[in-house]
Amino acid sequence: MVSAVFHSPRGDDDEVLAPAVPAPLAAGPARKPGAKPQPAHSRPGFDWHGLWMKLLPPVLGLALMTGLWALFTLKTSSGIPTPAATWDSAVQLFADPFYRRGPNDQGIGWNILASLQRVALGFGLAAAVGIPLGFVIGRFEFIGRMVSPLISLLKPVSPLAWLPIGLLVFKSANPAAIWTIFICSIWPMVVNTAVGVQRVPQDYLNVARVLKLSEWKVITRILLPAVLPYILTGVRLSVGTAWLVIVAAEMLTGGVGIGFWVWDEWNNLNVAHIIIAIFVIGIVGLLLEWLLMSVARRFSFED
């Protein structure tokens, strides 16, 4: 084995084998007498400021709303319960959310589950129809020009206008509510998917044409990955619309559901339960939004 030995021009081997480190770096910074040595690499500390800025503004907003609510109930005789009375009613209500005392007297848990089931069916049908329809509209210009006026005409129609059509066709309240969710939540998915397909770069399609890919492979290998963020945006908007529609539909159709529960409590003049239902509807909608935002973030190309 050959080993390389470097000799000093002056013939002093000890000086040559010493690491060639600049003197200030090798010696380190000057330290005051009695001072503790500092670690070479300090870990970044916990971001208390970021956590503070995330928690404090929402807490202050809720406190402000509760304060205004308490002030309003103290100064007026509107019949609206105070925050403390509403909280007591909520504690009693959620002590047993899944009781059954007849077809029209069930716990709030059963009503929420019934509404979620209708939303899942109506929204699932809308996704099954709306996303492929958006692909077709965005892919073929002739069909897009043919269908776009109909979408522009039907999209702004109120859900309450679609409900009688559902009752007339299906002769039952539950399918009519699902139909109303379907027809109101389909448009964001159709429009967003079609816009996403139309914005796919033409170079991608030219490559597919050169490679003579089939239409199925163009959709699954090129269009779908490129359009996925648009689809998820449409899905997120649609599920919010579906959750808004179900409350109005159930108020009119009756049965079991959070919308019917709100109307039933109004007939009983139980305003505290109505306020609780408003918070429950908002929290469930917020959770659905958060869930879909997490899915969209998971599949986003920006990450």
GROMACS .gro file of C-alpha atoms in nm:
model
  303
    1MET     CA    1   0.000   0.000   0.000
    2VAL     CA    2   0.129   0.337  -0.091
    3SER     CA    3   0.083   0.614   0.153
    4ALA     CA    4   0.129   0.976   0.076
    5VAL     CA    5   0.340   1.174   0.317
    6PHE     CA    6   0.350   1.547   0.290
    7HIS     CA    7   0.666   1.713   0.406
    8SER     CA    8   0.715   2.066   0.505
    9PRO     CA    9   0.957   2.263   0.297
   10ARG     CA   10   1.129   2.337   0.625
   11GLY     CA   11   1.146   1.965   0.716
   12ASP     CA   12   0.911   1.991   1.022
   13ASP     CA   13   0.659   1.695   0.996
   14ASP     CA   14   0.453   1.794   1.304
   15GLU     CA   15   0.349   2.120   1.149
   16VAL     CA   16   0.245   1.950   0.822
   17LEU     CA   17   0.020   1.683   0.987
   18ALA     CA   18  -0.170   1.944   1.188
   19PRO     CA   19  -0.513   2.031   1.036
   20ALA     CA   20  -0.496   2.329   0.812
   21VAL     CA   21  -0.762   2.530   0.989
   22PRO     CA   22  -0.751   2.903   1.009
   23ALA     CA   23  -0.642   3.017   1.347
   24PRO     CA   24  -0.957   3.212   1.449
   25LEU     CA   25  -1.189   2.924   1.347
   26ALA     CA   26  -0.982   2.658   1.522
   27ALA     CA   27  -0.959   2.856   1.840
   28GLY     CA   28  -1.330   2.944   1.843
   29PRO     CA   29  -1.481   3.272   1.955
   30ALA     CA   30  -1.337   3.442   2.255
   31ARG     CA   31  -1.525   3.350   2.573
   32LYS     CA   32  -1.555   3.562   2.880
   33PRO     CA   33  -1.409   3.419   3.196
   34GLY     CA   34  -1.674   3.224   3.389
   35ALA     CA   35  -1.926   3.210   3.101
   36LYS     CA   36  -2.094   2.876   3.023
   37PRO     CA   37  -2.002   2.713   2.691
   38GLN     CA   38  -2.271   2.744   2.424
   39PRO     CA   39  -2.378   2.438   2.217
   40ALA     CA   40  -2.239   2.427   1.865
   41HIS     CA   41  -2.582   2.386   1.700
   42SER     CA   42  -2.888   2.512   1.889
   43ARG     CA   43  -3.230   2.367   1.799
   44PRO     CA   44  -3.492   2.610   1.678
   45GLY     CA   45  -3.729   2.687   1.964
   46PHE     CA   46  -4.101   2.618   1.964
   47ASP     CA   47  -4.296   2.877   1.770
   48TRP     CA   48  -4.501   3.019   2.056
   49HIS     CA   49  -4.582   3.330   1.856
   50GLY     CA   50  -4.732   3.125   1.573
   51LEU     CA   51  -4.939   2.917   1.818
   52TRP     CA   52  -5.051   3.233   1.995
   53MET     CA   53  -5.161   3.393   1.667
   54LYS     CA   54  -5.355   3.079   1.571
   55LEU     CA   55  -5.543   3.046   1.899
   56LEU     CA   56  -5.590   3.399   2.027
   57PRO     CA   57  -5.788   3.558   1.738
   58PRO     CA   58  -6.053   3.281   1.721
   59VAL     CA   59  -6.090   3.278   2.099
   60LEU     CA   60  -6.131   3.656   2.106
   61GLY     CA   61  -6.388   3.634   1.824
   62LEU     CA   62  -6.593   3.376   2.014
   63ALA     CA   63  -6.565   3.579   2.333
   64LEU     CA   64  -6.681   3.892   2.150
   65MET     CA   65  -6.980   3.709   2.000
   66THR     CA   66  -7.076   3.563   2.339
   67GLY     CA   67  -7.042   3.903   2.503
   68LEU     CA   68  -7.265   4.072   2.245
   69TRP     CA   69  -7.516   3.788   2.277
   70ALA     CA   70  -7.525   3.822   2.657
   71LEU     CA   71  -7.556   4.200   2.632
   72PHE     CA   72  -7.843   4.169   2.384
   73THR     CA   73  -8.035   3.923   2.603
   74LEU     CA   74  -7.988   4.140   2.912
   75LYS     CA   75  -8.107   4.464   2.755
   76THR     CA   76  -8.405   4.334   2.559
   77SER     CA   77  -8.702   4.107   2.618
   78SER     CA   78  -8.689   3.930   2.283
   79GLY     CA   79  -8.725   3.582   2.430
   80ILE     CA   80  -8.376   3.478   2.321
   81PRO     CA   81  -8.208   3.278   2.601
   82THR     CA   82  -7.881   3.389   2.753
   83PRO     CA   83  -7.555   3.207   2.669
   84ALA     CA   84  -7.557   3.043   3.012
   85ALA     CA   85  -7.913   2.912   2.971
   86THR     CA   86  -7.830   2.784   2.622
   87TRP     CA   87  -7.521   2.608   2.755
   88ASP     CA   88  -7.729   2.436   3.027
   89SER     CA   89  -7.978   2.319   2.762
   90ALA     CA   90  -7.693   2.188   2.548
   91VAL     CA   91  -7.551   1.991   2.841
   92GLN     CA   92  -7.891   1.830   2.901
   93LEU     CA   93  -7.945   1.768   2.530
   94PHE     CA   94  -7.612   1.596   2.469
   95ALA     CA   95  -7.635   1.392   2.786
   96ASP     CA   96  -7.846   1.144   2.586
   97PRO     CA   97  -7.826   1.230   2.213
   98PHE     CA   98  -7.949   0.889   2.088
   99TYR     CA   99  -8.280   0.835   2.269
  100ARG     CA  100  -8.597   0.721   2.088
  101ARG     CA  101  -8.944   0.811   2.217
  102GLY     CA  102  -9.137   0.766   1.897
  103PRO     CA  103  -9.097   0.848   1.529
  104ASN     CA  104  -9.109   1.225   1.584
  105ASP     CA  105  -8.921   1.242   1.915
  106GLN     CA  106  -8.564   1.124   1.874
  107GLY     CA  107  -8.232   1.249   2.007
  108ILE     CA  108  -8.028   1.507   1.821
  109GLY     CA  109  -7.769   1.242   1.739
  110TRP     CA  110  -8.021   1.043   1.531
  111ASN     CA  111  -8.130   1.363   1.354
  112ILE     CA  112  -7.771   1.453   1.263
  113LEU     CA  113  -7.703   1.101   1.135
  114ALA     CA  114  -8.022   1.105   0.924
  115SER     CA  115  -7.921   1.437   0.766
  116LEU     CA  116  -7.566   1.314   0.700
  117GLN     CA  117  -7.705   1.003   0.535
  118ARG     CA  118  -7.921   1.210   0.298
  119VAL     CA  119  -7.628   1.441   0.222
  120ALA     CA  120  -7.403   1.143   0.150
  121LEU     CA  121  -7.655   0.991  -0.093
  122GLY     CA  122  -7.740   1.315  -0.274
  123PHE     CA  123  -7.382   1.433  -0.285
  124GLY     CA  124  -7.252   1.092  -0.396
  125LEU     CA  125  -7.502   1.080  -0.684
  126ALA     CA  126  -7.406   1.436  -0.781
  127ALA     CA  127  -7.036   1.343  -0.786
  128ALA     CA  128  -7.103   1.028  -0.989
  129VAL     CA  129  -7.288   1.230  -1.254
  130GLY     CA  130  -7.126   1.574  -1.230
  131ILE     CA  131  -6.757   1.485  -1.258
  132PRO     CA  132  -6.788   1.271  -1.576
  133LEU     CA  133  -7.023   1.533  -1.723
  134GLY     CA  134  -6.764   1.802  -1.652
  135PHE     CA  135  -6.500   1.595  -1.833
  136VAL     CA  136  -6.725   1.561  -2.139
  137ILE     CA  137  -6.812   1.931  -2.142
  138GLY     CA  138  -6.450   2.036  -2.109
  139ARG     CA  139  -6.319   1.780  -2.358
  140PHE     CA  140  -6.563   1.833  -2.643
  141GLU     CA  141  -6.628   2.193  -2.742
  142PHE     CA  142  -6.953   2.119  -2.927
  143ILE     CA  143  -7.110   1.954  -2.619
  144GLY     CA  144  -6.977   2.233  -2.399
  145ARG     CA  145  -7.144   2.499  -2.613
  146MET     CA  146  -7.464   2.294  -2.614
  147VAL     CA  147  -7.484   2.241  -2.236
  148SER     CA  148  -7.339   2.568  -2.102
  149PRO     CA  149  -7.661   2.773  -2.148
  150LEU     CA  150  -7.860   2.506  -1.963
  151ILE     CA  151  -7.614   2.510  -1.672
  152SER     CA  152  -7.624   2.890  -1.658
  153LEU     CA  153  -8.004   2.872  -1.653
  154LEU     CA  154  -8.044   2.600  -1.387
  155LYS     CA  155  -7.752   2.676  -1.155
  156PRO     CA  156  -7.901   2.979  -0.974
  157VAL     CA  157  -8.238   2.811  -0.906
  158SER     CA  158  -8.323   2.794  -0.536
  159PRO     CA  159  -8.333   2.449  -0.375
  160LEU     CA  160  -8.685   2.518  -0.253
  161ALA     CA  161  -8.797   2.539  -0.616
  162TRP     CA  162  -8.661   2.189  -0.689
  163LEU     CA  163  -8.829   2.024  -0.389
  164PRO     CA  164  -9.186   2.019  -0.531
  165ILE     CA  165  -9.054   1.858  -0.848
  166GLY     CA  166  -8.897   1.585  -0.636
  167LEU     CA  167  -9.218   1.534  -0.437
  168LEU     CA  168  -9.416   1.512  -0.759
  169VAL     CA  169  -9.183   1.260  -0.920
  170PHE     CA  170  -9.088   1.039  -0.624
  171LYS     CA  171  -9.413   1.064  -0.419
  172SER     CA  172  -9.208   1.051  -0.097
  173ALA     CA  173  -9.029   1.303   0.123
  174ASN     CA  174  -8.696   1.125   0.167
  175PRO     CA  175  -8.616   1.074  -0.205
  176ALA     CA  176  -8.736   1.428  -0.274
  177ALA     CA  177  -8.484   1.566  -0.020
  178ILE     CA  178  -8.205   1.355  -0.175
  179TRP     CA  179  -8.308   1.478  -0.521
  180THR     CA  180  -8.291   1.839  -0.403
  181ILE     CA  181  -7.940   1.787  -0.265
  182PHE     CA  182  -7.838   1.617  -0.589
  183ILE     CA  183  -7.960   1.888  -0.823
  184CYS     CA  184  -7.821   2.174  -0.611
  185SER     CA  185  -7.478   2.027  -0.543
  186ILE     CA  186  -7.402   1.897  -0.892
  187TRP     CA  187  -7.325   2.234  -1.055
  188PRO     CA  188  -6.999   2.327  -0.874
  189MET     CA  189  -6.850   1.989  -0.966
  190VAL     CA  190  -6.961   2.015  -1.331
  191VAL     CA  191  -6.831   2.369  -1.374
  192ASN     CA  192  -6.498   2.320  -1.193
  193THR     CA  193  -6.422   1.994  -1.371
  194ALA     CA  194  -6.503   2.142  -1.711
  195VAL     CA  195  -6.286   2.447  -1.645
  196GLY     CA  196  -6.001   2.225  -1.528
  197VAL     CA  197  -6.017   2.014  -1.846
  198GLN     CA  198  -6.021   2.325  -2.065
  199ARG     CA  199  -5.709   2.460  -1.890
  200VAL     CA  200  -5.496   2.151  -1.949
  201PRO     CA  201  -5.197   2.266  -2.160
  202GLN     CA  202  -5.236   2.186  -2.526
  203ASP     CA  203  -4.884   2.041  -2.534
  204TYR     CA  204  -5.000   1.751  -2.316
  205LEU     CA  205  -5.275   1.667  -2.564
  206ASN     CA  206  -5.036   1.704  -2.859
  207VAL     CA  207  -4.806   1.447  -2.699
  208ALA     CA  208  -5.101   1.213  -2.649
  209ARG     CA  209  -5.195   1.260  -3.016
  210VAL     CA  210  -4.841   1.182  -3.128
  211LEU     CA  211  -4.834   0.869  -2.910
  212LYS     CA  212  -5.179   0.775  -3.046
  213LEU     CA  213  -5.323   0.722  -2.698
  214SER     CA  214  -5.683   0.612  -2.671
  215GLU     CA  215  -5.942   0.851  -2.529
  216TRP     CA  216  -5.957   0.644  -2.209
  217LYS     CA  217  -5.581   0.675  -2.159
  218VAL     CA  218  -5.594   1.049  -2.234
  219ILE     CA  219  -5.853   1.088  -1.959
  220THR     CA  220  -5.690   0.861  -1.701
  221ARG     CA  221  -5.320   0.935  -1.768
  222ILE     CA  222  -5.324   1.305  -1.867
  223LEU     CA  223  -5.649   1.481  -1.788
  224LEU     CA  224  -5.732   1.329  -1.450
  225PRO     CA  225  -5.399   1.412  -1.276
  226ALA     CA  226  -5.404   1.765  -1.420
  227VAL     CA  227  -5.770   1.831  -1.336
  228LEU     CA  228  -5.772   1.673  -0.989
  229PRO     CA  229  -5.721   2.003  -0.797
  230TYR     CA  230  -6.016   2.157  -0.985
  231ILE     CA  231  -6.230   1.850  -0.910
  232LEU     CA  232  -6.148   1.869  -0.539
  233THR     CA  233  -6.235   2.239  -0.532
  234GLY     CA  234  -6.571   2.159  -0.691
  235VAL     CA  235  -6.628   1.875  -0.445
  236ARG     CA  236  -6.553   2.104  -0.152
  237LEU     CA  237  -6.799   2.368  -0.276
  238SER     CA  238  -7.062   2.104  -0.347
  239VAL     CA  239  -7.054   1.945  -0.004
  240GLY     CA  240  -7.103   2.289   0.153
  241THR     CA  241  -7.401   2.348  -0.074
  242ALA     CA  242  -7.543   2.005   0.009
  243TRP     CA  243  -7.524   2.072   0.381
  244LEU     CA  244  -7.697   2.407   0.333
  245VAL     CA  245  -7.974   2.255   0.124
  246ILE     CA  246  -8.055   1.967   0.356
  247VAL     CA  247  -8.170   2.195   0.638
  248ALA     CA  248  -8.420   2.378   0.416
  249ALA     CA  249  -8.539   2.056   0.252
  250GLU     CA  250  -8.597   1.877   0.582
  251MET     CA  251  -8.790   2.172   0.722
  252LEU     CA  252  -9.045   2.119   0.446
  253THR     CA  253  -9.043   1.741   0.414
  254GLY     CA  254  -9.049   1.650   0.787
  255GLY     CA  255  -8.945   1.314   0.927
  256VAL     CA  256  -8.608   1.276   1.100
  257GLY     CA  257  -8.324   1.522   1.035
  258ILE     CA  258  -8.160   1.830   1.176
  259GLY     CA  259  -8.375   2.061   0.960
  260PHE     CA  260  -8.697   1.899   1.078
  261TRP     CA  261  -8.565   1.907   1.436
  262VAL     CA  262  -8.514   2.285   1.410
  263TRP     CA  263  -8.867   2.332   1.279
  264ASP     CA  264  -9.011   2.103   1.546
  265GLU     CA  265  -8.834   2.300   1.820
  266TRP     CA  266  -8.972   2.622   1.673
  267ASN     CA  267  -9.322   2.478   1.698
  268ASN     CA  268  -9.244   2.400   2.064
  269LEU     CA  269  -9.106   2.756   2.110
  270ASN     CA  270  -8.781   2.608   2.238
  271VAL     CA  271  -8.544   2.880   2.118
  272ALA     CA  272  -8.247   2.744   2.314
  273HIS     CA  273  -8.260   2.421   2.114
  274ILE     CA  274  -8.279   2.620   1.789
  275ILE     CA  275  -7.962   2.808   1.882
  276ILE     CA  276  -7.795   2.478   1.972
  277ALA     CA  277  -7.899   2.339   1.632
  278ILE     CA  278  -7.744   2.642   1.460
  279PHE     CA  279  -7.413   2.572   1.631
  280VAL     CA  280  -7.439   2.200   1.552
  281ILE     CA  281  -7.508   2.269   1.183
  282GLY     CA  282  -7.212   2.506   1.169
  283ILE     CA  283  -6.976   2.265   1.345
  284VAL     CA  284  -7.072   1.972   1.121
  285GLY     CA  285  -7.031   2.189   0.811
  286LEU     CA  286  -6.693   2.305   0.942
  287LEU     CA  287  -6.581   1.944   0.996
  288LEU     CA  288  -6.691   1.845   0.644
  289GLU     CA  289  -6.503   2.144   0.503
  290TRP     CA  290  -6.193   2.056   0.707
  291LEU     CA  291  -6.206   1.695   0.592
  292LEU     CA  292  -6.225   1.786   0.225
  293MET     CA  293  -5.955   2.053   0.263
  294SER     CA  294  -5.728   1.785   0.408
  295VAL     CA  295  -5.800   1.558   0.112
  296ALA     CA  296  -5.741   1.843  -0.134
  297ARG     CA  297  -5.412   1.932   0.037
  298ARG     CA  298  -5.306   1.567   0.020
  299PHE     CA  299  -5.351   1.556  -0.359
  300SER     CA  300  -5.239   1.912  -0.434
  301PHE     CA  301  -4.940   1.940  -0.666
  302GLU     CA  302  -4.827   2.253  -0.482
  303ASP     CA  303  -4.713   2.036  -0.191
   0.00000   0.00000   0.00000
